[in-house]
Amino acid sequence: MRDLEQCRAEVFRRSEEKIRENKRMRRRALTLCVPLALCLVIGAAVWPAFAPAAKQAGNDPVAVTPNGQVWDQETEVQYGDGAKEAPQAGAVRIETVEAAELLRSLAPANDMDDNAGEAVVTANAGQNDGKAIGASDGAPDAADDRESRFILVTPEGEETYTLRGKVLTCETEDWQRVLTEEEETALRLVLSADGSR
Amino acid sequence: MDNGAGSYRRFLNGEESAFDEIMAELFRPLVFFVDRYVHDVHTAEDIAIDAFSDLIVHPRRYNFKTSLKTYLFMLGRSRALDHLRHRKVLAVTELDEARDAAGQENELEEAVLADERKRAVNAALERLPEDMRLAVHLVYFEDMTYDEAARVMKKSRKQVDNLLYRAKKELRLLLEEDGEEAL
């Protein structure tokens, strides 16, 4: 058994050792925490810069809701129950008689090349950008490139159209024509009326 | 008597000799108390040294609401229990070592218990269950109040009271058997 003096010396020796160990642990914790905190701060600062880019990357106007319905964010129109019925991105589904009649009236009467006086476009519908149009009464304004895509639903089936500026393209029957100001206004009117329904 | 609290306050204020006073007053009793758990003087001494070093390393942990003796005994008890919990392999003690340890145990007993009657009681105590033994030790050997003993043992005052009542009954029988005077 040690005498009291030895025990006292041992108490002080151990306490110094413990204090040193505590300091070491504190330093170790700091060396771990500081880089972690820095990473968090930098991450928090950098994240907002990435967020808009991510939003733009996924900027699809057509969104599918969790219950399977499709929501067109541009026109704010909701479509059927499944994605199959949903139009392609940006397409509006129109089912009114007026729209059908109007589109029928706009369609070329015979073969596309026979439409004298009409600006008939023979460019491939898939590549049409509204600029490769040979029009007899003047090419459409290049700046006027508002594009609407819509699907006309009739008892006979569906026809997909694209209206880019003044150029109306029927993708189903593969024809194109340049509309007059009045025709374009009338068509856009019908489209906006159908889209908001 | 403040059981070391005043000395500890002085030590915290920078008076290093005050720690010697605490050691002189409380070290041996703490070793003796811890030895009741671990039944090994060296381990008990080691645990007591550790408990005392805690007073230096963590001075803010003691709040001066209990006596320093109670606080140290609480530290000692919890460390002794930790030691028992972690001791997985029982050391095989050689006969000589055992004799040596027994001698040191007596040495410690002599250092702590000057009173002959207390020594007789101490011998009889070894035959009591641990809880009773500790309650008797704290109240009759360390002169703690029932509340202080209860705090050290982490029991209620009533439980300590019951333990002491039963311990006294047992001790009386044991001491009568040994021809000693009862408590």
Short mmCIF file of C-alpha atoms in Angstrom, two decimals, chain B residues 99-175:
data_model
loop_
_atom_site.label_atom_id
_atom_site.label_comp_id
_atom_site.label_asym_id
_atom_site.label_seq_id
_atom_site.Cartn_x
_atom_site.Cartn_y
_atom_site.Cartn_z
CA ARG B 99 -1.36 -13.47 2.15
CA ASP B 100 0.27 -10.18 1.22
CA ALA B 101 -3.08 -8.68 0.20
CA ALA B 102 -4.65 -9.84 3.45
CA GLY B 103 -1.81 -8.19 5.34
CA GLN B 104 -2.34 -4.94 3.48
CA GLU B 105 -6.07 -5.17 4.12
CA ASN B 106 -5.33 -5.38 7.83
CA GLU B 107 -2.93 -2.47 7.48
CA LEU B 108 -5.65 -0.40 5.85
CA GLU B 109 -8.13 -1.45 8.51
CA GLU B 110 -5.72 -0.41 11.21
CA ALA B 111 -5.13 2.90 9.48
CA VAL B 112 -8.83 3.66 9.25
CA LEU B 113 -10.28 1.92 12.29
CA ALA B 114 -8.55 2.85 15.48
CA ASP B 115 -11.47 1.70 17.58
CA GLU B 116 -11.22 -1.96 18.64
CA ARG B 117 -14.97 -2.43 18.75
CA LYS B 118 -15.28 -1.08 15.21
CA ARG B 119 -12.71 -3.61 14.07
CA ALA B 120 -14.71 -6.44 15.57
CA VAL B 121 -17.82 -5.16 13.84
CA ASN B 122 -15.86 -4.80 10.63
CA ALA B 123 -14.88 -8.46 10.77
CA ALA B 124 -18.49 -9.48 11.30
CA LEU B 125 -19.61 -7.16 8.50
CA GLU B 126 -17.88 -9.31 5.91
CA ARG B 127 -20.49 -11.97 6.53
CA LEU B 128 -23.41 -9.65 5.71
CA PRO B 129 -24.95 -9.11 2.27
CA GLU B 130 -23.33 -6.29 0.31
CA ASP B 131 -26.11 -3.69 0.62
CA MET B 132 -26.28 -4.09 4.40
CA ARG B 133 -22.51 -4.01 4.64
CA LEU B 134 -22.30 -0.75 2.73
CA ALA B 135 -25.10 0.89 4.67
CA VAL B 136 -23.44 0.00 7.99
CA HIS B 137 -20.07 1.13 6.67
CA LEU B 138 -21.29 4.54 5.58
CA VAL B 139 -23.38 5.27 8.66
CA TYR B 140 -21.28 3.71 11.43
CA PHE B 141 -17.75 3.89 10.01
CA GLU B 142 -17.90 7.07 8.00
CA ASP B 143 -20.40 8.83 10.27
CA MET B 144 -22.63 9.79 7.39
CA THR B 145 -26.26 10.72 7.91
CA TYR B 146 -28.93 8.41 6.52
CA ASP B 147 -29.56 10.90 3.72
CA GLU B 148 -25.90 11.04 2.74
CA ALA B 149 -25.62 7.25 2.83
CA ALA B 150 -28.77 7.01 0.70
CA ARG B 151 -27.27 9.44 -1.80
CA VAL B 152 -24.03 7.47 -2.06
CA MET B 153 -25.85 4.15 -2.41
CA LYS B 154 -28.46 5.61 -4.78
CA LYS B 155 -31.26 4.40 -2.56
CA SER B 156 -34.05 6.11 -0.67
CA ARG B 157 -33.65 7.11 2.97
CA LYS B 158 -36.29 4.55 3.90
CA GLN B 159 -34.41 1.75 2.13
CA VAL B 160 -31.21 2.66 4.00
CA ASP B 161 -33.17 2.74 7.22
CA ASN B 162 -34.51 -0.78 6.56
CA LEU B 163 -31.08 -2.08 5.54
CA LEU B 164 -29.55 -0.76 8.75
CA TYR B 165 -32.31 -2.22 10.90
CA ARG B 166 -31.82 -5.67 9.37
CA ALA B 167 -28.03 -5.34 9.41
CA LYS B 168 -28.01 -4.50 13.10
CA LYS B 169 -30.15 -7.53 13.87
CA GLU B 170 -27.82 -9.77 11.86
CA LEU B 171 -24.70 -8.21 13.37
CA ARG B 172 -26.00 -8.65 16.89
CA LEU B 173 -26.41 -12.35 16.25
CA LEU B 174 -23.01 -12.68 14.63
CA LEU B 175 -21.20 -10.77 17.36
#
